[in-house]
PDB file of C-alpha atoms in Angstrom:
ATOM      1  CA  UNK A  15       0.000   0.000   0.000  1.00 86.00           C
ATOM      2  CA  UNK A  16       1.822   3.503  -0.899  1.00 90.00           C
ATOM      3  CA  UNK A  17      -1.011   5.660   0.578  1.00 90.00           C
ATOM      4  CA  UNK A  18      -4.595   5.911   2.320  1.00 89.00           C
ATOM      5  CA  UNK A  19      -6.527   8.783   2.893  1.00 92.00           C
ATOM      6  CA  UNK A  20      -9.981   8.298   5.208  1.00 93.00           C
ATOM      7  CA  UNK A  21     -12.845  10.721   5.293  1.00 92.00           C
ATOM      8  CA  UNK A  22     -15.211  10.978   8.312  1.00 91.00           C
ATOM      9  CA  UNK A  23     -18.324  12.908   5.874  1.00 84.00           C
ATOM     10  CA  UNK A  24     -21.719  11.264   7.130  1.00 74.00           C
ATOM     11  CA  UNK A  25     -23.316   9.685   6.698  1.00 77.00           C
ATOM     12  CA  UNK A  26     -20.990   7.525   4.476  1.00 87.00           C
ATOM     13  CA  UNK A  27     -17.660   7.621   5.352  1.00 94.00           C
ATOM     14  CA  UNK A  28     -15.070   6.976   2.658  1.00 96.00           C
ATOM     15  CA  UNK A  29     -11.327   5.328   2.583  1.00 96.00           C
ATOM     16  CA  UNK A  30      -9.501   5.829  -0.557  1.00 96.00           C
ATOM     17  CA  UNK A  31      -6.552   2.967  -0.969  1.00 95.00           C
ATOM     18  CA  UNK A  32      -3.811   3.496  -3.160  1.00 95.00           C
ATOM     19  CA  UNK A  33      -1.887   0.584  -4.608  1.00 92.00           C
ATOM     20  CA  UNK A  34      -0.083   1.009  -7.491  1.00 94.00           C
ATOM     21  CA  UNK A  35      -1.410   0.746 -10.266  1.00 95.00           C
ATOM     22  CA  UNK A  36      -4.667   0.410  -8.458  1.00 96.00           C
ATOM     23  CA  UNK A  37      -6.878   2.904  -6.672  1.00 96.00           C
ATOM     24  CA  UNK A  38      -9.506   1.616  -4.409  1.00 96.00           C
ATOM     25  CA  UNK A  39     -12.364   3.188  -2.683  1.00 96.00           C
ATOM     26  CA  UNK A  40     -14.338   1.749  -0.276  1.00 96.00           C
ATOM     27  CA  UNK A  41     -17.680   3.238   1.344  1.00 95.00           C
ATOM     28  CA  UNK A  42     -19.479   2.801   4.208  1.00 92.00           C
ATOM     29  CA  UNK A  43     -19.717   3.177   8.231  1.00 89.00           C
ATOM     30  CA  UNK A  44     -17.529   3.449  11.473  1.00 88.00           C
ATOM     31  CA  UNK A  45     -14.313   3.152   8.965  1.00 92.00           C
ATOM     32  CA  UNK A  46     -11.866   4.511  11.291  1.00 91.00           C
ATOM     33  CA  UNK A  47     -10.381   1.487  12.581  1.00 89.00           C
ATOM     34  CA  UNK A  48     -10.644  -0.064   9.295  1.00 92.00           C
ATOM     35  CA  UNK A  49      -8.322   3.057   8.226  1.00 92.00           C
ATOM     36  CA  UNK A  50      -6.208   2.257  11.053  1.00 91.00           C
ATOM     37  CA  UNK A  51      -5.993  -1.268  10.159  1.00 92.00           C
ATOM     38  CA  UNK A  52      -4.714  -0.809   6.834  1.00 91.00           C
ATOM     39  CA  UNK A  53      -1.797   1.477   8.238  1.00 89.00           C
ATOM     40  CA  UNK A  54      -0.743  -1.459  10.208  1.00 91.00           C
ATOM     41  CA  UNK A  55      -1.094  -4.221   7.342  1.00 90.00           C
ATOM     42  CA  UNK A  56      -3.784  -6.283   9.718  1.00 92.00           C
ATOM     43  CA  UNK A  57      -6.543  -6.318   7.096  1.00 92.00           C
ATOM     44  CA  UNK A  58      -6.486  -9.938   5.567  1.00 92.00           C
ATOM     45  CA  UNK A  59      -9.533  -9.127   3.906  1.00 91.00           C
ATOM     46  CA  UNK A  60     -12.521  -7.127   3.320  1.00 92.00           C
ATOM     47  CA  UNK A  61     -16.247  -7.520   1.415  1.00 93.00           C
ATOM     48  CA  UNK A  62     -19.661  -5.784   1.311  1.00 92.00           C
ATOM     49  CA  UNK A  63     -21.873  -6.202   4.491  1.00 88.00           C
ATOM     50  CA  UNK A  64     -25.174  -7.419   3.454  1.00 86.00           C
ATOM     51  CA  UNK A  65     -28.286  -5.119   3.934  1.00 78.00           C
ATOM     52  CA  UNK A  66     -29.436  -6.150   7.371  1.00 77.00           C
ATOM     53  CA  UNK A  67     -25.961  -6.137   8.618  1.00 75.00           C
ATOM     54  CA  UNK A  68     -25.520  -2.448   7.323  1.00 69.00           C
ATOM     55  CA  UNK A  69     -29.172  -1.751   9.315  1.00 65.00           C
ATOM     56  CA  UNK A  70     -28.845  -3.461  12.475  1.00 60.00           C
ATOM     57  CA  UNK A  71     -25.106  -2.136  12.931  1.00 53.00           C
ATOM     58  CA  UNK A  72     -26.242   2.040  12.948  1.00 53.00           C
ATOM     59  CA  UNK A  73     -23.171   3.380  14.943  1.00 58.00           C
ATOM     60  CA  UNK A  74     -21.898   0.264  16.034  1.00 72.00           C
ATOM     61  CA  UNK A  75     -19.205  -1.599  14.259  1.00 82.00           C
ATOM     62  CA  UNK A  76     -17.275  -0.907  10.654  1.00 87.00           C
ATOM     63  CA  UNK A  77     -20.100  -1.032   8.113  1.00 89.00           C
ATOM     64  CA  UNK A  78     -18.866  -1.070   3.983  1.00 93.00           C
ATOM     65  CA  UNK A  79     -21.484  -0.167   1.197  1.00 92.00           C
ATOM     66  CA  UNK A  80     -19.309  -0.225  -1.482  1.00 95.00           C
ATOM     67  CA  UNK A  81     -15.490  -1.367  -2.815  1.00 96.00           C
ATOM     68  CA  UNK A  82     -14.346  -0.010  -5.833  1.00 97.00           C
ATOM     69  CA  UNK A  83     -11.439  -0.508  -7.545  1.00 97.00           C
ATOM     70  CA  UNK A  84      -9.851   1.465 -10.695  1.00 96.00           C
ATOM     71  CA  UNK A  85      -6.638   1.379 -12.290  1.00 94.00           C
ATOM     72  CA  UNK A  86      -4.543   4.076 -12.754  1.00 83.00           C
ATOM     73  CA  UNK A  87      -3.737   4.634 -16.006  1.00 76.00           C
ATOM     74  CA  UNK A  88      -0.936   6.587 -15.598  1.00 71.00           C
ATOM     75  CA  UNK A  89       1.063   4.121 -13.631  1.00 61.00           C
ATOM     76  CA  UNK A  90      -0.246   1.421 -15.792  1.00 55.00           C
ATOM     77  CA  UNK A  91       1.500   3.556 -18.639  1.00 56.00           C
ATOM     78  CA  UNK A  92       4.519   3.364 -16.713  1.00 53.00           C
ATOM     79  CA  UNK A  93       4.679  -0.131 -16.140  1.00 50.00           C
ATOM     80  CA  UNK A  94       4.083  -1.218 -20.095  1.00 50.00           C
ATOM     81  CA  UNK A  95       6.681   1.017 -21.281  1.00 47.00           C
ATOM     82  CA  UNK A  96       9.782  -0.235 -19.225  1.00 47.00           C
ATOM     83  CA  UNK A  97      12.206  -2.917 -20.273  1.00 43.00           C
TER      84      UNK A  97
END
């Protein structure tokens, strides 16, 4: 991971995820320790919480709506044209 930015807006927070040459956002609730997570490298894994998880959680526990991923196409560039 080269960098990760998190920000708190409600009602859906948002942590952007930079590897190279990927880009990944992910949605959702209570993503501060998620954030904090990452920093450390203790995520193994993460994946969309179903519907009635997302309700019965409110402001309990990390929540995620949505994981997106998109390359960067200027690092992709960078990689194609080396050696």
């Amino acid at each position: 991971m080269q960098s990760a930015w998190f920000r708190p807006e409600s009602p859906t927070e948002t942590l952007e995820l930079r590897f190279p040459p990927y880009q990944v956002r992910i949605a959702g609730g209570n993503l501060r320790k998620l954030a904090v997570a990452f920093q450390k490298q203790a995520v193994e894994s993460v994946r969309i919480s179903t519907k009635s998880e997302r309700m019965s959680q409110g402001d309990g526990p990390t929540w995620i709506a949505s994981i997106e991923v998109e390359e960067d196409k200027q690092d992709a560039g960078a990689d194609e044209s080396a050696p």
